[in-house]
Coordinates of C-alpha atoms in Angstrom, one line a residue:
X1 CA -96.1 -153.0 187.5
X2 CA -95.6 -155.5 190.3
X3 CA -99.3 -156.5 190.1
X4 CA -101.9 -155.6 188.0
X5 CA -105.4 -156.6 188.4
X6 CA -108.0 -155.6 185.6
X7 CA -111.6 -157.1 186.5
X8 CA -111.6 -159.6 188.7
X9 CA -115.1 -161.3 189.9
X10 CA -114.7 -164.2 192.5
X11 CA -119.0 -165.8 193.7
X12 CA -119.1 -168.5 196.8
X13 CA -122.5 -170.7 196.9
X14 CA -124.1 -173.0 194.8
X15 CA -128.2 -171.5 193.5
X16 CA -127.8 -168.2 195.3
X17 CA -124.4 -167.0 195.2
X18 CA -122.5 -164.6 197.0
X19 CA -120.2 -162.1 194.9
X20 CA -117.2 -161.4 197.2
X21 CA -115.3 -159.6 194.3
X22 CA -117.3 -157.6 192.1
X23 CA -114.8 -156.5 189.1
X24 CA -111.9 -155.7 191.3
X25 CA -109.0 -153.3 189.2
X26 CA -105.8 -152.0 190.7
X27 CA -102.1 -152.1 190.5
X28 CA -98.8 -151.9 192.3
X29 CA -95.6 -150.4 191.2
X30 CA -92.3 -152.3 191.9
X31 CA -90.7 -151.8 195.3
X32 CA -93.8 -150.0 196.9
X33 CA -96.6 -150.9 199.5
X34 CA -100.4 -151.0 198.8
X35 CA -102.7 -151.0 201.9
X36 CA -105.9 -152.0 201.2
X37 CA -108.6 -151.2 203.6
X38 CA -112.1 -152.3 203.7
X39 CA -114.4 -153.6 206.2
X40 CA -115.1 -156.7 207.3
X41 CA -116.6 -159.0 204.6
X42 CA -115.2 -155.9 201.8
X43 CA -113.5 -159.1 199.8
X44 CA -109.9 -158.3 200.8
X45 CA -109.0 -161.7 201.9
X46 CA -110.6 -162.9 198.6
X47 CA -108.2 -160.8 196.8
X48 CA -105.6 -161.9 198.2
X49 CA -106.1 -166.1 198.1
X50 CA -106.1 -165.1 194.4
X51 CA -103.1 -163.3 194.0
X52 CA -101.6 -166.0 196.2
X53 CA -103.1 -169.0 193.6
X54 CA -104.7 -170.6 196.5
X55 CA -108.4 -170.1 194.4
X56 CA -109.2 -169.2 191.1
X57 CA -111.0 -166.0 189.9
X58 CA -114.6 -167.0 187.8
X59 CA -113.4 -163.5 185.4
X60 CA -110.8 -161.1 185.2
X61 CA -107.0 -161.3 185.0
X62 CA -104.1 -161.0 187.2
X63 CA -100.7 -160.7 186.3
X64 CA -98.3 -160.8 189.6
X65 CA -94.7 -160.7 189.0
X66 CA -94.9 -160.6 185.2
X67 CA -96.8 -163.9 185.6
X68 CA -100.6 -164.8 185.6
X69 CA -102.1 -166.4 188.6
X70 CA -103.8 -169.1 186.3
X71 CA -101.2 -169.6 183.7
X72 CA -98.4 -169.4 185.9
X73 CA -99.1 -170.4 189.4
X74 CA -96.4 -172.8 190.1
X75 CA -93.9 -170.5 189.3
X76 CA -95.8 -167.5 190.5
X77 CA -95.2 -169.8 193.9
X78 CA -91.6 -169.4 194.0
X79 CA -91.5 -165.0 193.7
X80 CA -94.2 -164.7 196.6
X81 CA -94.0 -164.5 200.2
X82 CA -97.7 -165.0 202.2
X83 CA -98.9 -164.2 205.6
X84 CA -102.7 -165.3 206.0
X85 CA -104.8 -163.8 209.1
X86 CA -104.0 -167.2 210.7
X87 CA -100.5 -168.8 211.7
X88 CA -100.0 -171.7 209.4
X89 CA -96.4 -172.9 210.9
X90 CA -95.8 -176.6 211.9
X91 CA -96.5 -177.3 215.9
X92 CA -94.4 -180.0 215.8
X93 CA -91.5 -178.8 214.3
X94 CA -89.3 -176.0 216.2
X95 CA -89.2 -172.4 214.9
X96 CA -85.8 -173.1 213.4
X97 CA -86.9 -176.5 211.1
X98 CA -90.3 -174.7 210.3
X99 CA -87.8 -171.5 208.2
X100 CA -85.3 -174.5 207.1
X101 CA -87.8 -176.3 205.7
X102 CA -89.4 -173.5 204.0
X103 CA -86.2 -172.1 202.6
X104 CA -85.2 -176.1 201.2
X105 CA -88.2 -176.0 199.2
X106 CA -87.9 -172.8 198.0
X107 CA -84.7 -174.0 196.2
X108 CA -82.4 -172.2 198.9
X109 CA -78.9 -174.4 199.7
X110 CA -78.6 -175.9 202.4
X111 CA -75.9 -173.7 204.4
X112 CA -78.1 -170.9 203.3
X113 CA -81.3 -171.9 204.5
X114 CA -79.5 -172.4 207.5
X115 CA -78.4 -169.0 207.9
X116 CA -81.8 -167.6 206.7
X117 CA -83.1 -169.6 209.5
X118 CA -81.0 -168.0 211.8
X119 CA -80.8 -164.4 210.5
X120 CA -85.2 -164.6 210.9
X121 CA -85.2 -166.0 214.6
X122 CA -83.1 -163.3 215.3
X123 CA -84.9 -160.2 213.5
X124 CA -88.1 -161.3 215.1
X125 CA -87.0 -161.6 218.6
X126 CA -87.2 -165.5 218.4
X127 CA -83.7 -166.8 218.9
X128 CA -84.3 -168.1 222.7
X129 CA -86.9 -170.4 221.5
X130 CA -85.8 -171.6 218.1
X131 CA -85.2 -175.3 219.3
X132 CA -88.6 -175.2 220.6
X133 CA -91.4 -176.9 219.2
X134 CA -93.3 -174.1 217.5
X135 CA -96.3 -175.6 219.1
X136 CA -95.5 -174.6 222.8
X137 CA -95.0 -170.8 221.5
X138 CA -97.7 -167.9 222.5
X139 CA -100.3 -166.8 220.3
X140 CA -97.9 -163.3 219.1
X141 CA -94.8 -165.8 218.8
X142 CA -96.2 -168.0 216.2
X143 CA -97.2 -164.7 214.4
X144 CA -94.3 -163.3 214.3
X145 CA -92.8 -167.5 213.5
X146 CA -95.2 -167.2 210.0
X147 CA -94.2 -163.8 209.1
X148 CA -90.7 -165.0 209.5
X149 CA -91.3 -167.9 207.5
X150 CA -93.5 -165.3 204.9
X151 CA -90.0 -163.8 203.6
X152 CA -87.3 -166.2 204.5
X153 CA -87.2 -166.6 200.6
X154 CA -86.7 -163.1 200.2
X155 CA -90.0 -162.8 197.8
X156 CA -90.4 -160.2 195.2
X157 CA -93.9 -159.7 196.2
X158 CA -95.5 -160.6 200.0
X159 CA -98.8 -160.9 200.7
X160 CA -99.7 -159.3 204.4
X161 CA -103.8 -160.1 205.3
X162 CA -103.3 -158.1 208.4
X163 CA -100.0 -159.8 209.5
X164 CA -100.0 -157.4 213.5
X165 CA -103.8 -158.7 214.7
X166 CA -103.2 -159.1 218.2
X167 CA -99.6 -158.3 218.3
X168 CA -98.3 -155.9 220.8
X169 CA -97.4 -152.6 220.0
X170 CA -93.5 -153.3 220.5
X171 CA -93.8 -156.0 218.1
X172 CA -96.0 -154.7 215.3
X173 CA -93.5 -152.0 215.6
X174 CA -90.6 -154.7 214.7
X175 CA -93.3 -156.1 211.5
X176 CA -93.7 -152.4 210.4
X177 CA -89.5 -152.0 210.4
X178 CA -89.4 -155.3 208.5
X179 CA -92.1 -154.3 206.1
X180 CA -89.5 -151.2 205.7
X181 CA -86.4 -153.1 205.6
X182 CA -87.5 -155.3 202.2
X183 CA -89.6 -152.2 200.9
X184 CA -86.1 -150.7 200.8
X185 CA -84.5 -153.7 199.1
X186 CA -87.1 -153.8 196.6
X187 CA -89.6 -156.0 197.5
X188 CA -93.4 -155.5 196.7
X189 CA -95.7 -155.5 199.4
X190 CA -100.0 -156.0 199.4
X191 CA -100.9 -155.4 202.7
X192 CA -104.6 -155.6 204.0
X193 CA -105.1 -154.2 207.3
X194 CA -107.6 -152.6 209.7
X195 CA -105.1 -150.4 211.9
X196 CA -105.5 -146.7 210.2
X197 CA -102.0 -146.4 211.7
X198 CA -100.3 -149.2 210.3
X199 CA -102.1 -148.3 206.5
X200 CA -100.8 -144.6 207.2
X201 CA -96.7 -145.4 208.5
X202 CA -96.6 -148.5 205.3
X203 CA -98.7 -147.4 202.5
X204 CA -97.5 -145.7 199.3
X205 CA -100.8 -145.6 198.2
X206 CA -104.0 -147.4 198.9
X207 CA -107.1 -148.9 197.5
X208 CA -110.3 -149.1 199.8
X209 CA -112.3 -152.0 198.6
X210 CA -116.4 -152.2 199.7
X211 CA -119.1 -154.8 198.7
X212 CA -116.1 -156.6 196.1
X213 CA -115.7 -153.4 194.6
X214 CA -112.2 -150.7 194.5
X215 CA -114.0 -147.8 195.9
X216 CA -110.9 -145.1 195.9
X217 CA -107.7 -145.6 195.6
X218 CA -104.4 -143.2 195.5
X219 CA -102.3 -141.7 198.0
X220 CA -103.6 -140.6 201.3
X221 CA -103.6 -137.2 201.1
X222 CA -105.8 -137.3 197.7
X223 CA -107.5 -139.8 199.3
X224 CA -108.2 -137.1 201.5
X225 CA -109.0 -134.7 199.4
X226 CA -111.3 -136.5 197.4
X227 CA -113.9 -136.8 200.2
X228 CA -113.4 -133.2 201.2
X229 CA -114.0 -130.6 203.7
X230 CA -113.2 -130.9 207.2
X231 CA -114.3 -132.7 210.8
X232 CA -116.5 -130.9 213.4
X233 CA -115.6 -132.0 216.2
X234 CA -118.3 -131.1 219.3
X235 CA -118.6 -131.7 223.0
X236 CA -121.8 -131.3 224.8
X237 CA -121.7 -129.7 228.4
X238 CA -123.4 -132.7 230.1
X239 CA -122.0 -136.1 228.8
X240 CA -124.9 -137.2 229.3
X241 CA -126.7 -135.6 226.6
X242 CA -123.7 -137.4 223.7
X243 CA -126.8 -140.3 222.7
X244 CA -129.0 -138.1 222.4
X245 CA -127.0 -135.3 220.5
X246 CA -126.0 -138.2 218.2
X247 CA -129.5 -139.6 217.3
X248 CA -130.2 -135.9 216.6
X249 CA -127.2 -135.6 213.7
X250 CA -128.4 -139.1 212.5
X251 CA -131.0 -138.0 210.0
X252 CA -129.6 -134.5 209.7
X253 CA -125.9 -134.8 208.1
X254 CA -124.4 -136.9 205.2
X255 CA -122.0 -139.3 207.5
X256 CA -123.8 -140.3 210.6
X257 CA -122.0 -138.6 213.3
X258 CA -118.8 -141.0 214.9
X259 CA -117.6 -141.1 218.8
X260 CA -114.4 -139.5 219.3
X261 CA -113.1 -142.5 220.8
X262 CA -113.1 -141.2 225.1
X263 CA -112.9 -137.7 224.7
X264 CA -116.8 -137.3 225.0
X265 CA -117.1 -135.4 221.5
X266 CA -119.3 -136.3 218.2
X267 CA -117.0 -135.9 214.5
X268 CA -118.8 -135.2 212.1
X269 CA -118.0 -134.4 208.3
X270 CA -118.9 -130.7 207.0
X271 CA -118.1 -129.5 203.7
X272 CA -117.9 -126.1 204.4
X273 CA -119.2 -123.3 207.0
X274 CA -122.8 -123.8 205.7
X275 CA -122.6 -127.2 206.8
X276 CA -121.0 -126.4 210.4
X277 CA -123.3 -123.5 210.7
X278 CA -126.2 -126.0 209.7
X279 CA -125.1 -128.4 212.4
X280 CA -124.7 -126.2 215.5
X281 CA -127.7 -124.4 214.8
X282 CA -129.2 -127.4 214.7
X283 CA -127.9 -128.4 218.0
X284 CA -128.9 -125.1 219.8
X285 CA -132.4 -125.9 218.5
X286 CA -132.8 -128.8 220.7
X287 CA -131.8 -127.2 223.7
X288 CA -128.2 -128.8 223.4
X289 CA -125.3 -126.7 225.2
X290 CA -121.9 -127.0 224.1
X291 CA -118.6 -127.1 225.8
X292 CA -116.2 -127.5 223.0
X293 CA -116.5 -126.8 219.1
X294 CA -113.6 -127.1 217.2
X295 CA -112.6 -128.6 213.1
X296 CA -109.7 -129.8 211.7
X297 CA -108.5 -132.2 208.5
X298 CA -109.9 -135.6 208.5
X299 CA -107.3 -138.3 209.7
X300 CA -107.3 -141.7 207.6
X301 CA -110.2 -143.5 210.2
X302 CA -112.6 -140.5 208.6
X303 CA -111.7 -140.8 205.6
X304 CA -112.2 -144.6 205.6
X305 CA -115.5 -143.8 207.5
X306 CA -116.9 -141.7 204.7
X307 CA -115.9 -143.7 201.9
X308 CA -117.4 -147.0 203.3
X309 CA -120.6 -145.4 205.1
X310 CA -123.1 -148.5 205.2
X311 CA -122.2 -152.1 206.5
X312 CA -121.5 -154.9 204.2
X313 CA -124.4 -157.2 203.7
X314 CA -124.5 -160.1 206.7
X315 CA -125.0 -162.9 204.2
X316 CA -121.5 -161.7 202.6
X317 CA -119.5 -161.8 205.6
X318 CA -121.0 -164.8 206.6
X319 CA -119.7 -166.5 203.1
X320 CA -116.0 -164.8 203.0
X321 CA -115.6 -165.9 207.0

């Protein structure tokens, strides 16, 4: 295994603290791509500052690379690649010295580095302004800059704490072909996002992590299966009526009942034609008419619905922010 995490506690705060990783297990085979999903506040981005050796678990192991985080870190420095949720490139220096520098203390030669350099600017679309002072690049540019700078070592194993927030679609579309690119070469990938889409076109398998805790994990589709049944999907003749329709479902069904983003309909999860009967019945007894009623398999934003039903605590996001 690539990584392998067996019970990993991380607590913030001094008399009252905050658990932010609650006996955390999971691993990653060699050359493959774990998404893990959670909402905000779940502990991902605690998860990975450890595998990363930037802070120190209070229990648990974890072995990254054949090397523990604790025992090993300054080595464990040289096989990883990370991208944090922030760009952490030099202002000063231009996009080219920011992926020279990175590559000279990664041990690369110096003709090599240089080429590195190069080969990055160009694969992200950043060869115009490579002599520029990373400082004067947009916000999408200096993402795509750190990312660059994430795998200019070529690392066995690279961290992504959702590396396309805020890109464009054209661009996270170039990050999801790179992802690809060292995936194919055999390269190791942990990769926390909140885009359904991106999890679903990367991810071998993933692990959905709520309240510090590894909820599910697996492939999608037994992901899937493992919450079951399918998605009622209903529209109400008068729009107008959606609010109240949803307050109704509210205390009625086992997920409350999710907006169908601006097609005007409720989703709902049924297991079974009980539950569907159960629901539009339910409907027709408070006077609701309908205008569409249709099911179908639940897509990966369900799925991740279901699992996590229930917000993480405020006090926890607060201390993980």
């Amino acid at each position: 295994m690539a990584i392998s995490v067996r019970g990993l506690v991380k607590r913030f705060g001094g008399a009252t603290p905050v658990t932010a990783l609650d006996g955390v297990d999971l691993t990653v085979r060699r050359g493959t791509v774990l998404g893990v999903l959670g909402p905000n506040g779940a502990g991902k981005t605690t998860l990975v500052r450890i595998l990363s050796t930037l802070i120190r678990p209070d229990a648990g192991t974890a072995v990254v690379g054949g090397l523990d985080v604790l025992r090993d870190a300054r080595d464990l420095r040289r096989l990883i690649g990370l991208t944090g949720q922030y760009a952490a490139v030099d202002a000063k220096l231009s996009g080219l010295e920011n992926l020279y520098l990175i590559a000279r203390l990664l041990d690369v030669p110096r003709r090599a580095a240089r080429a590195r350099a190069r080969e990055m600017l160009e694969r992200f679309s950043l060869t115009e302004a490579g002599n520029r002072p990373a400082g004067t690049y947009s916000g999408g540019m200096r993402r795509r800059l750190d990312l660059a700078a994430s795998i200019v070592g070529e690392p066995a194993v690279l961290f992504l704490d959702e590396p396309t927030t805020g890109l464009d679609p054209r661009t996270r579309n170039e990050v999801w072909d790179e992802v690809r690119r060292m995936t194919g070469n055999g390269t190791t990938v942990l990769l926390t996002t909140q885009y359904m889409e991106e999890a679903e076109r990367l991810a071998d398998a993933l692990a959905v992590v709520d309240r510090g805790k590894v909820i599910a994990d697996g492939p999608v589709e037994e992901l899937r299966a493992r919450v079951g049944g399918s998605v009622l999907r209903v529209q109400p003749a008068d729009p107008a009526d959606l609010p109240a329709m949803r307050a109704v479902l509210s205390g009625a069904v086992r997920v409350a009942p999710d907006e169908a983003g601006d097609e005007g309909m409720l989703r709902i999860p049924v297991q079974g034609d009980d539950d569907l009967t159960a629901v539009v019945r339910l409907l027709g007894t408070h006077g609701f008419a309908l205008a569409r009623v249709d099911t179908r398999e639940p897509t990966l934003d369900e799925v991740f619905l279901t699992l996590t039903a229930g917000a993480p605590a405020p006090e926890r996001e607060k201390a993980m922010s």
